[in-house]
Coordinates of C-alpha atoms and ligand atoms in Angstrom, one line a residue:
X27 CA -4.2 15.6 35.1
X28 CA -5.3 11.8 35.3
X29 CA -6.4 8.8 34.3
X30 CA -8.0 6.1 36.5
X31 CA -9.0 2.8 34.8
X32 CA -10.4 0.7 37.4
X33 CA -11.1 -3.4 36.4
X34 CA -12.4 -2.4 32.6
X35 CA -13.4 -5.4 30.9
X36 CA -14.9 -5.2 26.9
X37 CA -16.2 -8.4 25.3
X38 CA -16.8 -8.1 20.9
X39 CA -19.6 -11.0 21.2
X40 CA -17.4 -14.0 22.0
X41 CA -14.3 -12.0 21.8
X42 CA -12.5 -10.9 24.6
X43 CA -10.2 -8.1 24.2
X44 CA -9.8 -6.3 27.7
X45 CA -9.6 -8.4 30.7
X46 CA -10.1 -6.6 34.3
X47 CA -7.9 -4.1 33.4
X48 CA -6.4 -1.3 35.9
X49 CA -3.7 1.5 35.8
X50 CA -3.5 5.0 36.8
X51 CA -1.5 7.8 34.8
X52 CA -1.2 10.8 37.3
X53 CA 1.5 13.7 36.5
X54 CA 2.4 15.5 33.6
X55 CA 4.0 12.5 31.8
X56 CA 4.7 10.1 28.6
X57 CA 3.6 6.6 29.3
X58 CA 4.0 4.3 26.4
X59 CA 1.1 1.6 26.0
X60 CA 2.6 -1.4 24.3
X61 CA 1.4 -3.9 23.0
X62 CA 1.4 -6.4 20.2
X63 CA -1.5 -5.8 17.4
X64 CA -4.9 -6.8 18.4
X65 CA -3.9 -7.1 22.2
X66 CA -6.6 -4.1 22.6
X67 CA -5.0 -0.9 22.9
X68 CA -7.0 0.6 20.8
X69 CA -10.3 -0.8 22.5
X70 CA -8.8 0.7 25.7
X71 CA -8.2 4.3 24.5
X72 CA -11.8 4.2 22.8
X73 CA -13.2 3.4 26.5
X74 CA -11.0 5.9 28.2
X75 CA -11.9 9.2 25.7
X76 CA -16.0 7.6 26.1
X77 CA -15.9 6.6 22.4
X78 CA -17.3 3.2 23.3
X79 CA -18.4 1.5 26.5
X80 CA -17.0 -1.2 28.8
X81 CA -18.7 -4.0 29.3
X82 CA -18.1 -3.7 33.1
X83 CA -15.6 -1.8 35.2
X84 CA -15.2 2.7 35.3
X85 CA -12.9 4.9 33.7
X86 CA -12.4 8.7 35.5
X87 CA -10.5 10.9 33.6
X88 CA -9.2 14.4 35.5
X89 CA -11.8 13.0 37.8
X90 CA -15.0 12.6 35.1
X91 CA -16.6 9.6 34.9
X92 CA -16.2 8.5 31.4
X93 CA -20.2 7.2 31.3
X94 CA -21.5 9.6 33.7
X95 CA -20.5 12.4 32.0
X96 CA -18.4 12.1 28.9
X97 CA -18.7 15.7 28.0
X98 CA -16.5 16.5 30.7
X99 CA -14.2 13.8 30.1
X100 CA -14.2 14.8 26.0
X101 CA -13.5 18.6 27.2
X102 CA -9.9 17.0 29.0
X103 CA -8.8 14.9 26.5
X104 CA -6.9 15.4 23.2
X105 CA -7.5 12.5 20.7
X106 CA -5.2 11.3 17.6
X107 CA -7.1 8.3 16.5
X108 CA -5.4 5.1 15.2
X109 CA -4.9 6.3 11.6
X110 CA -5.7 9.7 12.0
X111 CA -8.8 10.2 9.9
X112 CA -8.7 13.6 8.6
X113 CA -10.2 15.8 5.6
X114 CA -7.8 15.3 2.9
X115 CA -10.2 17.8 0.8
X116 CA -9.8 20.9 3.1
X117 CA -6.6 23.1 4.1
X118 CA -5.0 23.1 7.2
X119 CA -6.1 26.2 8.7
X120 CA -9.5 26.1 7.4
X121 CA -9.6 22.4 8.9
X122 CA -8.3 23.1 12.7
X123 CA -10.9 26.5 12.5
X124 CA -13.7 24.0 11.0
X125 CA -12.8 22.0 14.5
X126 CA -11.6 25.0 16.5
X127 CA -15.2 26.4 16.7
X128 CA -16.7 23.8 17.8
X129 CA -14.9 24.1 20.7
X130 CA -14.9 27.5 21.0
X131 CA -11.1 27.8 20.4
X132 CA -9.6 31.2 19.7
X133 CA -8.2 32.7 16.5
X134 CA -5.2 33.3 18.4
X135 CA -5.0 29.6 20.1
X136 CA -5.4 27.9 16.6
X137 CA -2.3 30.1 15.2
X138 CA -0.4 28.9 18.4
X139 CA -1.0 25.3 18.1
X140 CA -0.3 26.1 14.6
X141 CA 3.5 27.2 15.5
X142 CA 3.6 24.9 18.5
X143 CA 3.3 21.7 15.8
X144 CA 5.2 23.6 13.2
X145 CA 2.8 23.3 10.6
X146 CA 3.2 27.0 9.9
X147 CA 4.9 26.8 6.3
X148 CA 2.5 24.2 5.8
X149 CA -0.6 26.0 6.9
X150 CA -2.4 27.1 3.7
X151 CA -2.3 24.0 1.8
X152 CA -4.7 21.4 1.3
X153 CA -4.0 18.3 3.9
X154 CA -4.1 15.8 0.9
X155 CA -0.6 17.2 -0.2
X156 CA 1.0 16.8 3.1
X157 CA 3.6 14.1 3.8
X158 CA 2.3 11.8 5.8
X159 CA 4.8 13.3 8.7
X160 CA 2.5 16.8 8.3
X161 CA -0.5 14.6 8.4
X162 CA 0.2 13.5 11.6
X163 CA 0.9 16.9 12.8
X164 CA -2.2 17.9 12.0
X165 CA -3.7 15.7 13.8
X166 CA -1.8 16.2 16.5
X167 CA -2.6 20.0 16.4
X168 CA -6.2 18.9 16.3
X169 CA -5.8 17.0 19.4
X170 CA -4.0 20.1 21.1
X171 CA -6.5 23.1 20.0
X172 CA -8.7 23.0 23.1
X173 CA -5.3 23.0 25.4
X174 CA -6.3 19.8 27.1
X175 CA -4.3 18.2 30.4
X176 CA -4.5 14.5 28.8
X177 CA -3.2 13.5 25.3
X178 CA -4.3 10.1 23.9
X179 CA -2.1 9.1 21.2
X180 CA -3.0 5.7 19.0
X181 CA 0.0 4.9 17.2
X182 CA 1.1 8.0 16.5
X183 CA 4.1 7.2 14.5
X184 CA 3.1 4.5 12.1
X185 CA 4.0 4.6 8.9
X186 CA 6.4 7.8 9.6
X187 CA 10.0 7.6 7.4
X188 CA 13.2 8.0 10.0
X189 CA 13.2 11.7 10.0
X190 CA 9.1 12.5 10.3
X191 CA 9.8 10.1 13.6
X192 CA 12.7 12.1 15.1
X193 CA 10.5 15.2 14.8
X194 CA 7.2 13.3 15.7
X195 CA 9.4 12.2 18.9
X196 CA 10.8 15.3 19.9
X197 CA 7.1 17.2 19.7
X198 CA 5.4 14.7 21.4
X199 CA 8.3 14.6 24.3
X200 CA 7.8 18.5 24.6
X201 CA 4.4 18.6 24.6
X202 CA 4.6 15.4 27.8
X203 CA 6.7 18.0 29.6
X204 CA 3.7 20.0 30.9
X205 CA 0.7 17.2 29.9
X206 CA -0.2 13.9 30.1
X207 CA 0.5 11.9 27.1
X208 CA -0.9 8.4 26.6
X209 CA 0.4 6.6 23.4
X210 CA 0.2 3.9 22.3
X211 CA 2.5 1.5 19.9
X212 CA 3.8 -1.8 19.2
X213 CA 7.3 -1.7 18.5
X214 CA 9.3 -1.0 22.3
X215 CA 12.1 1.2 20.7
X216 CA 9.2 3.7 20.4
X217 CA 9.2 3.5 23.9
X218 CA 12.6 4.0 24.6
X219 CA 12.8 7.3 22.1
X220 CA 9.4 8.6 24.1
X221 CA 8.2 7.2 27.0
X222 CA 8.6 7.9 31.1
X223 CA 6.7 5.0 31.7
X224 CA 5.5 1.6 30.4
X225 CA 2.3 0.0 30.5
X226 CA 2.3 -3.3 28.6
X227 CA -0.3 -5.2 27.7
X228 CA -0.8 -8.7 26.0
X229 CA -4.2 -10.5 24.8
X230 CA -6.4 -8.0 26.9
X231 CA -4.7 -8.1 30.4
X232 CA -1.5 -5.8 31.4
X233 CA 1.7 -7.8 32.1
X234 CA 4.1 -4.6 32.9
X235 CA 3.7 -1.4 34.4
X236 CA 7.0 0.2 35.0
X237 CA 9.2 3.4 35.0
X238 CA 11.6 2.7 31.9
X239 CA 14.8 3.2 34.6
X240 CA 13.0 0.8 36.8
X241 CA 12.7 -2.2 33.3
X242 CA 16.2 -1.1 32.8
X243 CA 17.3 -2.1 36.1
X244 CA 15.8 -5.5 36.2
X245 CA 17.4 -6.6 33.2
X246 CA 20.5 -7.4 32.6
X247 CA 23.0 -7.0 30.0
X248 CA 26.8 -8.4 28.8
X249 CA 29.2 -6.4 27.6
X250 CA 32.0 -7.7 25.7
X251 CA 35.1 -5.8 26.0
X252 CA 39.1 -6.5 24.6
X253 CA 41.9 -5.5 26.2
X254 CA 45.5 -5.1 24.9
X255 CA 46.5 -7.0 28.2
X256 CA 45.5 -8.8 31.1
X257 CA 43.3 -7.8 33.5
X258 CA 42.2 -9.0 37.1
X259 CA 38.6 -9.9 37.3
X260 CA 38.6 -8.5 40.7
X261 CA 39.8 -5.4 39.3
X262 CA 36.6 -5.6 37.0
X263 CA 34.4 -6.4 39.0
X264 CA 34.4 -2.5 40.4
X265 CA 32.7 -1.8 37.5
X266 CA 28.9 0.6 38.6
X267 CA 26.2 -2.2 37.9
X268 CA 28.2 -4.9 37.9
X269 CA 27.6 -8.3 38.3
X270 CA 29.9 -10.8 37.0
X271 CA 33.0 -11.0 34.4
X272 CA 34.5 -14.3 32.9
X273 CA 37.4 -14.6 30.8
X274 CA 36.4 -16.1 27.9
X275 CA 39.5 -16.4 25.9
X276 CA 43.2 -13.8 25.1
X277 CA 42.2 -10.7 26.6
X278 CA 38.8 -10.4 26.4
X279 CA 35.8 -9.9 29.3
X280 CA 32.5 -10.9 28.9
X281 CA 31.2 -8.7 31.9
X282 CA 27.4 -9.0 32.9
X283 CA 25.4 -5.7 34.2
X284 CA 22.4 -5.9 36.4
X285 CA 20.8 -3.5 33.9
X286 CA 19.9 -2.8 30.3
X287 CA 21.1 0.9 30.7
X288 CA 23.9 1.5 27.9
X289 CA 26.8 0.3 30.1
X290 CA 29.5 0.6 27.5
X291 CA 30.4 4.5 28.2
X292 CA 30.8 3.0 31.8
X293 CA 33.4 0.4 30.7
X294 CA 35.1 3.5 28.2
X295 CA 35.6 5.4 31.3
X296 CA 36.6 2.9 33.7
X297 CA 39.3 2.1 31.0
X298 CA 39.9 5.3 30.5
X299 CA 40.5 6.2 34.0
X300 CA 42.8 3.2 34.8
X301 CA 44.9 4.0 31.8
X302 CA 43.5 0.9 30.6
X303 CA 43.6 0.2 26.3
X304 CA 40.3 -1.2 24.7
X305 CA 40.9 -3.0 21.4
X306 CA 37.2 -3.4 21.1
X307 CA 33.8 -3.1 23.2
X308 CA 30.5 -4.4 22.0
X309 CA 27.3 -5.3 23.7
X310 CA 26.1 -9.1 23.6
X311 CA 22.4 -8.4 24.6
X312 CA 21.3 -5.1 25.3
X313 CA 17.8 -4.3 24.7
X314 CA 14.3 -4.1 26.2
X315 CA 13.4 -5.6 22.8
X316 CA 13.5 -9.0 24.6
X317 CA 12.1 -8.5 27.6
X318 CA 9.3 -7.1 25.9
X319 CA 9.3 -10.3 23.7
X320 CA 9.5 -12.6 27.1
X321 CA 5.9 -10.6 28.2
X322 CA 4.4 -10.8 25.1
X323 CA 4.6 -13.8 23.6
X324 CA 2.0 -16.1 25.4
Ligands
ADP11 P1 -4.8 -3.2 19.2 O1 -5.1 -1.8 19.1 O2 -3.9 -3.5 20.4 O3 -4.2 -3.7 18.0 P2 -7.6 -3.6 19.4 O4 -8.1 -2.9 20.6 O5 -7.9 -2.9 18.1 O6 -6.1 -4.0 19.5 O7 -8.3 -5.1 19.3 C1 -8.3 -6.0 20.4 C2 -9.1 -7.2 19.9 O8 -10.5 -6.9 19.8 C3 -8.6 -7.8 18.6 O9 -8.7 -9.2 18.7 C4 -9.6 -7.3 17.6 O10 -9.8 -8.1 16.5 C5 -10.9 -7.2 18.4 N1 -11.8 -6.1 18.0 C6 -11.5 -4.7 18.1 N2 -12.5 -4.0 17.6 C7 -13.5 -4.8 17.3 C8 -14.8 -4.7 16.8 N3 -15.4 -3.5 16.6 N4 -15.6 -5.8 16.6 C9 -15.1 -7.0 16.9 N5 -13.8 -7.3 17.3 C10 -13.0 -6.2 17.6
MG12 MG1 -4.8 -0.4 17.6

Protein backbone atom coordinates (compact mmCIF):
# COMPACT_ATOMS: atom_id res chain seq x y z
CA UNK A 1 0.00 0.00 0.00
CA UNK A 2 2.30 3.01 -1.45
CA UNK A 3 3.16 5.61 -3.31
CA UNK A 4 6.76 6.67 -4.04
CA UNK A 5 7.22 9.87 -6.31
CA UNK A 6 10.75 10.46 -6.55
CA UNK A 7 11.97 14.10 -8.28
CA UNK A 8 8.95 13.96 -11.04
CA UNK A 9 9.29 16.82 -13.21
CA UNK A 10 6.48 17.44 -16.38
CA UNK A 11 7.04 20.34 -18.81
CA UNK A 12 3.59 21.28 -21.40
CA UNK A 13 6.13 22.76 -24.10
CA UNK A 14 7.31 25.93 -22.32
CA UNK A 15 5.07 25.29 -19.50
CA UNK A 16 6.21 24.02 -16.36
CA UNK A 17 3.73 22.42 -14.15
CA UNK A 18 5.67 19.91 -11.81
CA UNK A 19 8.94 20.82 -10.53
CA UNK A 20 11.31 17.91 -8.85
CA UNK A 21 8.62 16.81 -7.08
CA UNK A 22 8.87 14.06 -4.15
CA UNK A 23 6.60 12.51 -1.42
CA UNK A 24 5.74 9.13 -0.21
CA UNK A 25 2.12 7.99 0.99
CA UNK A 26 2.75 4.67 2.94
CA UNK A 27 -0.22 3.22 5.33
CA UNK A 28 -3.66 2.84 4.99
CA UNK A 29 -4.46 6.66 5.02
CA UNK A 30 -6.24 10.03 3.67
CA UNK A 31 -3.67 12.51 2.54
CA UNK A 32 -5.23 15.62 1.10
CA UNK A 33 -3.31 17.14 -2.03
CA UNK A 34 -3.95 20.80 -1.98
CA UNK A 35 -3.47 23.05 -4.06
CA UNK A 36 -4.64 26.20 -5.85
CA UNK A 37 -6.08 25.51 -9.59
CA UNK A 38 -3.53 24.98 -12.15
CA UNK A 39 -0.67 24.34 -9.46
CA UNK A 40 -0.67 20.62 -11.17
CA UNK A 41 -2.43 18.24 -9.10
CA UNK A 42 -4.00 16.86 -11.65
CA UNK A 43 -0.73 16.52 -13.87
CA UNK A 44 0.58 14.70 -10.79
CA UNK A 45 -2.21 12.03 -10.29
CA UNK A 46 -2.10 11.40 -14.26
CA UNK A 47 1.78 10.50 -13.77
CA UNK A 48 1.18 8.49 -10.70
CA UNK A 49 -1.90 6.10 -12.11
CA UNK A 50 0.65 5.94 -15.73
CA UNK A 51 -1.92 8.08 -17.61
CA UNK A 52 0.79 10.33 -18.90
CA UNK A 53 4.57 10.44 -18.55
CA UNK A 54 7.08 12.57 -16.64
CA UNK A 55 9.38 14.28 -18.31
CA UNK A 56 12.05 13.04 -15.95
CA UNK A 57 12.01 11.57 -12.46
CA UNK A 58 10.03 7.68 -11.33
CA UNK A 59 6.81 6.97 -9.86
CA UNK A 60 6.49 3.27 -7.92
CA UNK A 61 3.24 2.54 -6.89
CA UNK A 62 2.78 -0.75 -4.22
CA UNK A 63 6.26 -1.10 -5.58
CA UNK A 64 5.44 -0.93 -9.69
CA UNK A 65 7.16 1.19 -11.74
CA UNK A 66 4.63 3.40 -13.23
CA UNK A 67 6.64 3.23 -16.87
CA UNK A 68 8.08 -0.06 -16.48
CA UNK A 69 5.09 -1.69 -15.96
CA UNK A 70 1.89 0.32 -15.75
CA UNK A 71 -0.30 -2.72 -15.84
CA UNK A 72 0.69 -3.59 -12.55
CA UNK A 73 0.48 -0.20 -11.25
CA UNK A 74 -3.25 0.29 -13.06
CA UNK A 75 -4.18 -3.26 -11.29
CA UNK A 76 -3.41 -1.18 -7.64
CA UNK A 77 -4.94 1.80 -8.20
CA UNK A 78 -8.57 3.02 -8.11
CA UNK A 79 -9.16 6.22 -10.26
CA UNK A 80 -11.99 9.04 -10.02
CA UNK A 81 -10.84 11.43 -12.60
CA UNK A 82 -11.17 15.23 -12.28
CA UNK A 83 -14.86 15.46 -13.45
CA UNK A 84 -15.65 12.07 -13.35
CA UNK A 85 -16.43 11.29 -17.00
CA UNK A 86 -19.04 8.72 -17.01
CA UNK A 87 -21.84 7.17 -19.37
CA UNK A 88 -24.72 9.26 -18.68
CA UNK A 89 -26.59 6.93 -21.39
CA UNK A 90 -26.26 3.59 -19.44
CA UNK A 91 -27.60 2.41 -15.84
CA UNK A 92 -25.72 1.98 -13.04
CA UNK A 93 -25.44 -1.59 -12.69
CA UNK A 94 -25.19 -2.26 -16.27
CA UNK A 95 -22.23 0.48 -16.21
CA UNK A 96 -19.99 -0.89 -13.15
CA UNK A 97 -20.63 -4.72 -15.00
CA UNK A 98 -19.69 -3.00 -18.48
CA UNK A 99 -16.34 -1.99 -16.35
CA UNK A 100 -16.47 -4.86 -13.86
CA UNK A 101 -15.58 -7.46 -16.65
CA UNK A 102 -12.94 -5.98 -17.76
CA UNK A 103 -11.36 -6.53 -14.80
CA UNK A 104 -12.66 -9.68 -14.15
CA UNK A 105 -14.69 -8.46 -11.11
CA UNK A 106 -17.36 -10.74 -9.60
CA UNK A 107 -21.11 -10.56 -9.77
CA UNK A 108 -20.97 -10.64 -6.11
CA UNK A 109 -18.02 -7.86 -5.67
CA UNK A 110 -19.97 -5.41 -8.01
CA UNK A 111 -23.25 -5.90 -5.67
CA UNK A 112 -20.84 -5.13 -2.69
CA UNK A 113 -19.29 -2.02 -3.90
CA UNK A 114 -22.76 -1.44 -4.85
CA UNK A 115 -23.90 -1.44 -1.00
CA UNK A 116 -20.53 -0.28 0.17
CA UNK A 117 -21.22 3.32 -1.88
CA UNK A 118 -24.91 3.14 -1.20
CA UNK A 119 -25.96 3.40 -4.56
CA UNK A 120 -28.29 0.45 -3.96
CA UNK A 121 -31.80 2.39 -4.26
CA UNK A 122 -30.17 3.99 -7.08
CA UNK A 123 -28.92 0.95 -8.91
CA UNK A 124 -31.34 0.41 -11.76
CA UNK A 125 -31.52 3.82 -13.13
CA UNK A 126 -29.88 5.44 -15.85
CA UNK A 127 -26.69 7.60 -14.44
CA UNK A 128 -28.02 10.72 -16.43
CA UNK A 129 -30.84 11.05 -13.75
CA UNK A 130 -28.57 10.86 -10.73
CA UNK A 131 -27.82 13.97 -8.64
CA UNK A 132 -24.65 14.85 -9.13
CA UNK A 133 -23.94 13.50 -5.35
CA UNK A 134 -24.93 9.73 -6.99
CA UNK A 135 -22.76 10.62 -9.87
CA UNK A 136 -19.93 10.90 -7.86
CA UNK A 137 -20.67 7.73 -6.16
CA UNK A 138 -20.59 5.99 -9.08
CA UNK A 139 -17.54 6.86 -9.85
CA UNK A 140 -16.29 6.18 -6.77
CA UNK A 141 -17.74 2.66 -6.95
CA UNK A 142 -16.00 2.42 -10.29
CA UNK A 143 -12.77 3.19 -8.73
CA UNK A 144 -13.41 0.51 -5.84
CA UNK A 145 -14.70 -2.61 -8.11
CA UNK A 146 -11.34 -4.25 -8.49
CA UNK A 147 -10.69 -3.85 -4.41
CA UNK A 148 -7.56 -1.83 -5.03
CA UNK A 149 -4.94 -0.75 -1.90
CA UNK A 150 -4.47 2.88 -3.45
CA UNK A 151 -7.40 5.35 -4.18
CA UNK A 152 -6.69 8.48 -6.33
CA UNK A 153 -9.25 10.95 -5.96
CA UNK A 154 -9.27 14.28 -8.31
CA UNK A 155 -11.43 16.62 -6.72
CA UNK A 156 -13.84 14.46 -5.61
CA UNK A 157 -16.20 16.86 -4.08
CA UNK A 158 -16.63 19.62 -6.54
CA UNK A 159 -19.62 20.89 -7.35
CA UNK A 160 -21.41 18.67 -4.42
CA UNK A 161 -24.44 20.72 -2.38
CA UNK A 162 -23.72 20.60 1.72
CA UNK A 163 -25.33 17.41 2.29
CA UNK A 164 -23.89 15.18 -0.98
CA UNK A 165 -20.40 16.51 0.81
CA UNK A 166 -21.15 15.25 4.31
CA UNK A 167 -21.92 11.82 2.76
CA UNK A 168 -19.05 12.09 0.09
CA UNK A 169 -16.80 12.84 3.40
CA UNK A 170 -17.90 10.22 5.55
CA UNK A 171 -17.54 7.35 2.60
CA UNK A 172 -14.38 8.41 1.58
CA UNK A 173 -13.09 8.56 5.43
CA UNK A 174 -14.30 4.90 5.71
CA UNK A 175 -13.10 3.67 2.79
CA UNK A 176 -9.15 5.52 4.09
CA UNK A 177 -9.58 3.39 7.12
CA UNK A 178 -8.30 0.17 5.49
CA UNK A 179 -6.73 1.94 1.99
CA UNK A 180 -4.82 4.44 0.81
CA UNK A 181 -6.63 7.42 -0.35
CA UNK A 182 -5.00 10.23 -2.32
CA UNK A 183 -7.27 13.30 -3.11
CA UNK A 184 -7.01 15.94 -4.22
CA UNK A 185 -8.75 19.60 -3.74
CA UNK A 186 -8.39 23.16 -3.56
CA UNK A 187 -10.31 24.49 -0.77
CA UNK A 188 -8.28 23.44 2.87
CA UNK A 189 -11.54 22.91 4.80
CA UNK A 190 -11.86 19.76 2.62
CA UNK A 191 -8.87 18.79 4.24
CA UNK A 192 -9.82 19.37 7.57
CA UNK A 193 -13.37 17.25 7.06
CA UNK A 194 -11.06 14.35 5.37
CA UNK A 195 -7.56 14.24 5.45
CA UNK A 196 -4.73 12.47 7.92
CA UNK A 197 -2.24 14.19 6.11
CA UNK A 198 -1.39 17.20 3.88
CA UNK A 199 0.57 17.51 0.98
CA UNK A 200 0.48 21.03 -0.46
CA UNK A 201 1.58 22.14 -3.52
CA UNK A 202 1.93 25.61 -5.26
CA UNK A 203 3.07 26.41 -9.06
CA UNK A 204 4.47 22.83 -9.53
CA UNK A 205 6.73 22.33 -6.38
CA UNK A 206 5.35 21.09 -2.83
CA UNK A 207 5.56 23.71 -0.04
CA UNK A 208 3.98 21.45 2.93
CA UNK A 209 3.89 18.02 3.76
CA UNK A 210 2.47 17.53 7.21
CA UNK A 211 0.25 15.45 9.62
CA UNK A 212 -2.89 17.88 10.02
CA UNK A 213 -2.14 17.67 14.15
CA UNK A 214 1.34 18.51 13.33
CA UNK A 215 -0.09 22.10 10.86
CA UNK A 216 -2.22 22.49 13.83
CA UNK A 217 0.43 22.70 16.22
CA UNK A 218 2.57 25.16 14.43
CA UNK A 219 -0.06 27.67 14.23
CA UNK A 220 -1.32 29.60 16.48
CA UNK A 221 -4.59 30.96 17.40
CA UNK A 222 -6.36 33.84 19.94
CA UNK A 223 -9.11 33.24 21.73
CA UNK A 224 -11.16 36.00 22.99
CA UNK A 225 -12.96 35.28 26.11
CA UNK A 226 -15.29 37.70 28.73
CA UNK A 227 -15.47 37.22 32.12
CA UNK A 228 -18.08 38.52 34.65
CA UNK A 229 -14.95 39.44 36.73
CA UNK A 230 -11.37 39.84 37.01
CA UNK A 231 -9.03 37.47 36.46
CA UNK A 232 -5.12 37.01 37.12
CA UNK A 233 -3.22 36.46 33.97
CA UNK A 234 -1.09 34.22 35.79
CA UNK A 235 -4.01 32.29 36.62
CA UNK A 236 -4.62 32.10 32.68
CA UNK A 237 -1.77 31.41 31.72
CA UNK A 238 -2.33 27.53 33.00
CA UNK A 239 -4.35 27.23 30.25
CA UNK A 240 -3.12 23.46 27.88
CA UNK A 241 -1.41 25.24 24.80
CA UNK A 242 -0.99 28.35 26.01
CA UNK A 243 1.04 30.99 25.21
CA UNK A 244 0.20 34.41 26.12
CA UNK A 245 -3.03 36.50 27.50
CA UNK A 246 -3.39 40.35 27.63
CA UNK A 247 -6.05 42.27 29.03
CA UNK A 248 -7.41 44.23 26.51
CA UNK A 249 -10.05 46.14 28.13
CA UNK A 250 -13.21 45.41 31.40
CA UNK A 251 -13.05 41.79 31.76
CA UNK A 252 -12.02 40.44 28.76
CA UNK A 253 -8.73 38.04 27.70
CA UNK A 254 -7.36 37.95 24.41
CA UNK A 255 -5.36 34.63 25.17
CA UNK A 256 -3.04 33.27 22.29
CA UNK A 257 -2.61 29.24 21.72
CA UNK A 258 0.41 27.75 20.17
CA UNK A 259 -2.08 25.84 17.98
CA UNK A 260 -4.99 26.06 15.55
CA UNK A 261 -6.72 23.11 17.39
CA UNK A 262 -10.32 24.39 18.46
CA UNK A 263 -9.14 25.69 21.89
CA UNK A 264 -12.39 27.23 22.95
CA UNK A 265 -13.81 23.81 24.74
CA UNK A 266 -10.41 24.18 26.62
CA UNK A 267 -11.09 27.70 27.88
CA UNK A 268 -15.22 26.30 28.64
CA UNK A 269 -13.67 23.84 30.86
CA UNK A 270 -11.04 25.62 32.44
CA UNK A 271 -13.86 28.07 33.37
CA UNK A 272 -15.96 25.59 34.13
CA UNK A 273 -13.68 23.92 36.51
CA UNK A 274 -12.56 27.14 38.44
CA UNK A 275 -16.20 28.03 38.93
CA UNK A 276 -15.32 30.74 36.61
CA UNK A 277 -18.52 32.77 34.53
CA UNK A 278 -17.99 33.33 30.61
CA UNK A 279 -20.07 36.19 29.29
CA UNK A 280 -18.79 35.41 25.92
CA UNK A 281 -15.93 33.31 24.02
CA UNK A 282 -15.09 33.76 20.44
CA UNK A 283 -12.05 32.84 18.40
CA UNK A 284 -10.03 35.82 16.65
CA UNK A 285 -8.09 33.67 14.09
CA UNK A 286 -8.60 30.12 14.02
CA UNK A 287 -8.10 28.41 10.78
CA UNK A 288 -5.59 26.59 8.51
CA UNK A 289 -7.41 28.65 5.86
CA UNK A 290 -4.49 31.13 6.38
CA UNK A 291 -1.70 29.27 6.61
CA UNK A 292 -2.64 27.67 3.66
CA UNK A 293 -3.11 31.16 2.10
CA UNK A 294 0.68 32.24 3.55
CA UNK A 295 2.04 28.91 1.27
CA UNK A 296 0.16 29.53 -1.53
CA UNK A 297 0.16 32.73 -2.57
CA UNK A 298 3.63 33.34 -4.35
P1 LIG B 1 -4.50 21.52 -11.09
O1 LIG B 1 -5.07 20.18 -11.25
O2 LIG B 1 -3.73 21.72 -9.82
O3 LIG B 1 -5.51 22.61 -11.28
P2 LIG B 1 -3.11 20.89 -13.57
O4 LIG B 1 -2.24 19.74 -13.28
O5 LIG B 1 -4.38 20.60 -14.30
O6 LIG B 1 -3.38 21.72 -12.24
O7 LIG B 1 -2.29 21.96 -14.42
C1 LIG B 1 -1.01 22.42 -14.06
C2 LIG B 1 -0.52 23.40 -15.11
O8 LIG B 1 -0.26 22.70 -16.33
C3 LIG B 1 -1.52 24.50 -15.46
O9 LIG B 1 -0.81 25.68 -15.70
C4 LIG B 1 -2.18 23.97 -16.71
O10 LIG B 1 -2.64 25.04 -17.52
C5 LIG B 1 -1.06 23.20 -17.39
N1 LIG B 1 -1.56 22.07 -18.17
C6 LIG B 1 -2.24 20.99 -17.67
N2 LIG B 1 -2.54 20.11 -18.64
C7 LIG B 1 -2.04 20.62 -19.79
C8 LIG B 1 -2.01 20.17 -21.17
N3 LIG B 1 -2.53 19.00 -21.53
N4 LIG B 1 -1.40 21.00 -22.05
C9 LIG B 1 -0.84 22.16 -21.69
N5 LIG B 1 -0.84 22.65 -20.44
C10 LIG B 1 -1.42 21.88 -19.48
MG1 LIG C 1 -7.02 19.59 -11.49
Amino acid sequence: MSIEVKAVSKVYGSQKALNNISFNVKNPEVVGFLGPNGAGKSTMMKIITSYIKANSGEVFVNGHSTTKNPQAVQKSIGYLPENNPLYLDMYVKEYLTFNANAYKVSKTRINAVIKQTGLTPESHKKIGQLSKGYKQRVGLANALLHDPEVLILDEPTTGLDPNQLIEIRSLIKTIGKRKTVFLSTHIMQEVEAMCDRVIIINKGEIVANKKLTELRDEKEQTVIVEFDYRIEDAFLLRLPKVKSVINTYGFVYEITFKTAQDMRSSVFDFAHDNQLKILQLNQKNASLESLFRDLTSS
